[in-house]
CSV table of C-alpha atoms in Angstrom, one decimal:
chain,number,residue,atom,x,y,z
A,1,UNK,CA,119.9,105.4,111.0
A,2,UNK,CA,121.5,104.1,107.8
A,3,UNK,CA,124.9,105.7,108.4
A,4,UNK,CA,125.2,104.1,111.8
A,5,UNK,CA,124.4,100.4,111.1
A,6,UNK,CA,127.7,99.7,109.5
A,7,UNK,CA,129.6,101.7,112.1
A,8,UNK,CA,127.8,99.6,114.8
A,9,UNK,CA,128.5,96.4,113.2
A,10,UNK,CA,132.2,97.2,112.8
A,11,UNK,CA,132.4,98.5,116.4
A,12,UNK,CA,130.8,95.3,117.8
A,13,UNK,CA,132.7,93.1,115.4
A,14,UNK,CA,129.5,91.8,113.9
A,15,UNK,CA,130.2,92.3,110.2
A,16,UNK,CA,129.3,89.6,107.7
A,17,UNK,CA,128.7,89.2,103.9
A,18,UNK,CA,125.0,88.7,104.7
A,19,UNK,CA,124.9,92.0,106.6
A,20,UNK,CA,126.5,93.8,103.6
A,21,UNK,CA,124.0,92.1,101.3
A,22,UNK,CA,121.0,93.0,103.5
A,23,UNK,CA,122.3,96.6,104.2
A,24,UNK,CA,122.8,97.4,100.5
A,25,UNK,CA,119.5,95.7,99.4
A,26,UNK,CA,117.4,97.6,102.0
A,27,UNK,CA,119.3,100.9,101.0
A,28,UNK,CA,118.0,100.4,97.5
A,29,UNK,CA,114.5,99.6,98.6
A,30,UNK,CA,114.3,102.6,100.9
A,31,UNK,CA,115.5,104.8,98.0
A,32,UNK,CA,112.8,103.4,95.7
A,33,UNK,CA,110.1,104.2,98.3
A,34,UNK,CA,111.3,107.9,98.2
A,35,UNK,CA,111.1,108.1,94.5
A,36,UNK,CA,107.7,106.4,94.6
A,37,UNK,CA,106.4,109.1,97.0
A,38,UNK,CA,107.8,111.9,94.7
A,39,UNK,CA,106.1,110.3,91.7
A,40,UNK,CA,102.8,110.1,93.7
A,41,UNK,CA,103.1,113.7,94.9
A,42,UNK,CA,103.8,115.0,91.5
A,43,UNK,CA,101.3,112.8,89.8
A,44,UNK,CA,99.0,113.8,87.1
A,45,UNK,CA,95.5,114.6,88.2
A,46,UNK,CA,92.4,113.5,86.4
A,47,UNK,CA,89.5,115.7,85.5
A,48,UNK,CA,88.0,115.5,89.0
A,49,UNK,CA,91.4,116.3,90.6
A,50,UNK,CA,92.0,112.8,92.0
A,51,UNK,CA,95.6,111.3,91.6
A,52,UNK,CA,96.1,109.1,88.6
A,53,UNK,CA,97.4,105.7,89.5
A,54,UNK,CA,99.2,105.0,86.2
A,55,UNK,CA,102.5,106.8,87.2
A,56,UNK,CA,102.7,105.1,90.6
A,57,UNK,CA,102.2,101.6,89.1
A,58,UNK,CA,104.7,102.3,86.4
A,59,UNK,CA,107.3,103.5,89.1
A,60,UNK,CA,106.4,100.6,91.3
A,61,UNK,CA,107.0,98.2,88.5
A,62,UNK,CA,110.3,99.9,87.7
A,63,UNK,CA,111.6,99.9,91.3
A,64,UNK,CA,110.6,96.3,91.9
A,65,UNK,CA,112.2,95.1,88.6
A,66,UNK,CA,115.5,97.0,89.6
A,67,UNK,CA,115.5,95.2,93.0
A,68,UNK,CA,115.4,91.8,91.3
A,69,UNK,CA,118.4,92.7,89.2
A,70,UNK,CA,120.1,94.4,92.2
A,71,UNK,CA,119.7,91.4,94.6
A,72,UNK,CA,121.4,89.2,92.0
A,73,UNK,CA,124.3,91.4,91.3
A,74,UNK,CA,124.9,92.2,95.0
A,75,UNK,CA,124.8,88.6,96.0
A,76,UNK,CA,127.2,87.4,93.2
A,77,UNK,CA,129.6,90.3,94.1
A,78,UNK,CA,129.7,89.1,97.8
A,79,UNK,CA,130.3,85.4,96.7
A,80,UNK,CA,126.9,84.1,97.2
A,81,UNK,CA,125.0,81.9,94.8
A,82,UNK,CA,128.2,80.9,92.8
A,83,UNK,CA,127.5,77.7,91.0
A,84,UNK,CA,123.7,78.0,91.3
A,85,UNK,CA,123.2,81.5,90.2
A,86,UNK,CA,120.4,83.7,91.3
A,87,UNK,CA,118.9,84.1,87.9
A,88,UNK,CA,117.0,80.9,88.4
A,89,UNK,CA,115.5,82.0,91.8
A,90,UNK,CA,112.1,83.6,91.9
A,91,UNK,CA,108.7,83.9,90.1
A,92,UNK,CA,109.7,86.7,87.8
A,93,UNK,CA,113.2,86.9,86.4
A,94,UNK,CA,113.8,89.4,83.6
A,95,UNK,CA,112.4,87.1,80.9
A,96,UNK,CA,109.2,86.7,82.6
A,97,UNK,CA,108.8,90.4,83.3
A,98,UNK,CA,109.5,91.3,79.7
A,99,UNK,CA,106.8,88.8,78.4
A,100,UNK,CA,104.3,90.3,80.8
A,101,UNK,CA,105.2,93.8,79.8
A,102,UNK,CA,105.0,93.0,76.0
A,103,UNK,CA,101.7,91.3,76.3
A,104,UNK,CA,100.4,94.3,78.3
A,105,UNK,CA,101.6,96.7,75.7
A,106,UNK,CA,100.0,94.6,72.9
A,107,UNK,CA,96.7,94.3,74.6
A,108,UNK,CA,96.7,98.0,75.3
A,109,UNK,CA,97.4,98.8,71.8
A,110,UNK,CA,94.6,96.4,70.5
A,111,UNK,CA,92.3,98.1,73.0
A,112,UNK,CA,93.1,101.5,71.5
A,113,UNK,CA,95.7,102.7,74.0
A,114,UNK,CA,95.1,104.2,77.4
A,115,UNK,CA,93.5,107.5,76.0
A,116,UNK,CA,94.2,110.8,77.5
A,117,UNK,CA,93.6,112.4,80.9
A,118,UNK,CA,90.4,114.0,79.6
A,119,UNK,CA,89.3,111.0,77.5
A,120,UNK,CA,90.4,107.8,79.1
A,121,UNK,CA,90.1,104.4,77.4
A,122,UNK,CA,89.3,102.2,80.2
A,123,UNK,CA,89.9,98.8,78.3
A,124,UNK,CA,93.4,100.0,77.4
A,125,UNK,CA,94.1,101.5,80.8
A,126,UNK,CA,93.0,98.2,82.4
A,127,UNK,CA,95.4,96.1,80.3
A,128,UNK,CA,98.3,98.5,81.0
A,129,UNK,CA,97.5,99.0,84.7
A,130,UNK,CA,97.0,95.1,85.1
A,131,UNK,CA,100.4,94.3,83.5
A,132,UNK,CA,102.3,96.9,85.6
A,133,UNK,CA,100.7,95.8,88.8
A,134,UNK,CA,101.5,92.1,87.9
A,135,UNK,CA,105.1,93.0,87.3
A,136,UNK,CA,105.3,95.0,90.5
A,137,UNK,CA,103.8,92.2,92.6
A,138,UNK,CA,105.8,89.3,91.0
A,139,UNK,CA,109.1,91.4,91.0
A,140,UNK,CA,108.7,92.2,94.7
A,141,UNK,CA,107.9,88.4,95.4
A,142,UNK,CA,111.0,87.5,93.5
A,143,UNK,CA,113.2,89.9,95.4
A,144,UNK,CA,112.0,88.5,98.7
A,145,UNK,CA,112.7,85.0,97.3
A,146,UNK,CA,116.1,86.0,96.4
A,147,UNK,CA,116.8,87.7,99.8
A,148,UNK,CA,115.6,84.5,101.5
A,149,UNK,CA,117.8,82.3,99.2
A,150,UNK,CA,120.9,84.4,100.2
A,151,UNK,CA,120.0,84.2,103.8
A,152,UNK,CA,119.7,80.4,103.7
A,153,UNK,CA,123.0,80.2,101.7
A,154,UNK,CA,124.7,82.4,104.4
A,155,UNK,CA,123.5,80.2,107.1
A,156,UNK,CA,124.8,77.0,105.3
A,157,UNK,CA,128.1,78.6,104.6
A,158,UNK,CA,128.3,79.5,108.3
A,159,UNK,CA,127.8,75.8,109.4
A,160,UNK,CA,130.4,74.5,106.9
A,161,UNK,CA,133.1,77.0,108.2
């Protein structure tokens, strides 16, 4: 339905900057879900044949992190968040995600790494999986916070016009 929402908005004269922001933001999220599904389907299997969760966590953290940056760039390009900046909105801006990632990598290294498919190191894998899961969750929450911020800002701008 993606090709039709913009055409419908234009045909009914219901276009808005908020609609443009939401459309492109959800386009990126939908695209990320497709790649996550591919990563899961192509995932490495462990010795018993079960899918390994490491690749899906890494892809989820990557996709969620990109969404944080994308919502900021898109909102600013549409004229939202000027003066306040979206960089200060949310639980996990880039600096927080980098600290979590670096700490996760250090802890994984101190625990001896994640091991191999046939000889996993559970302490190292736990540290890495934990940091990736935390990044994915916090970045997703940050994206939601930024979407809500832009939504509220658009409503304030409608009232002032």
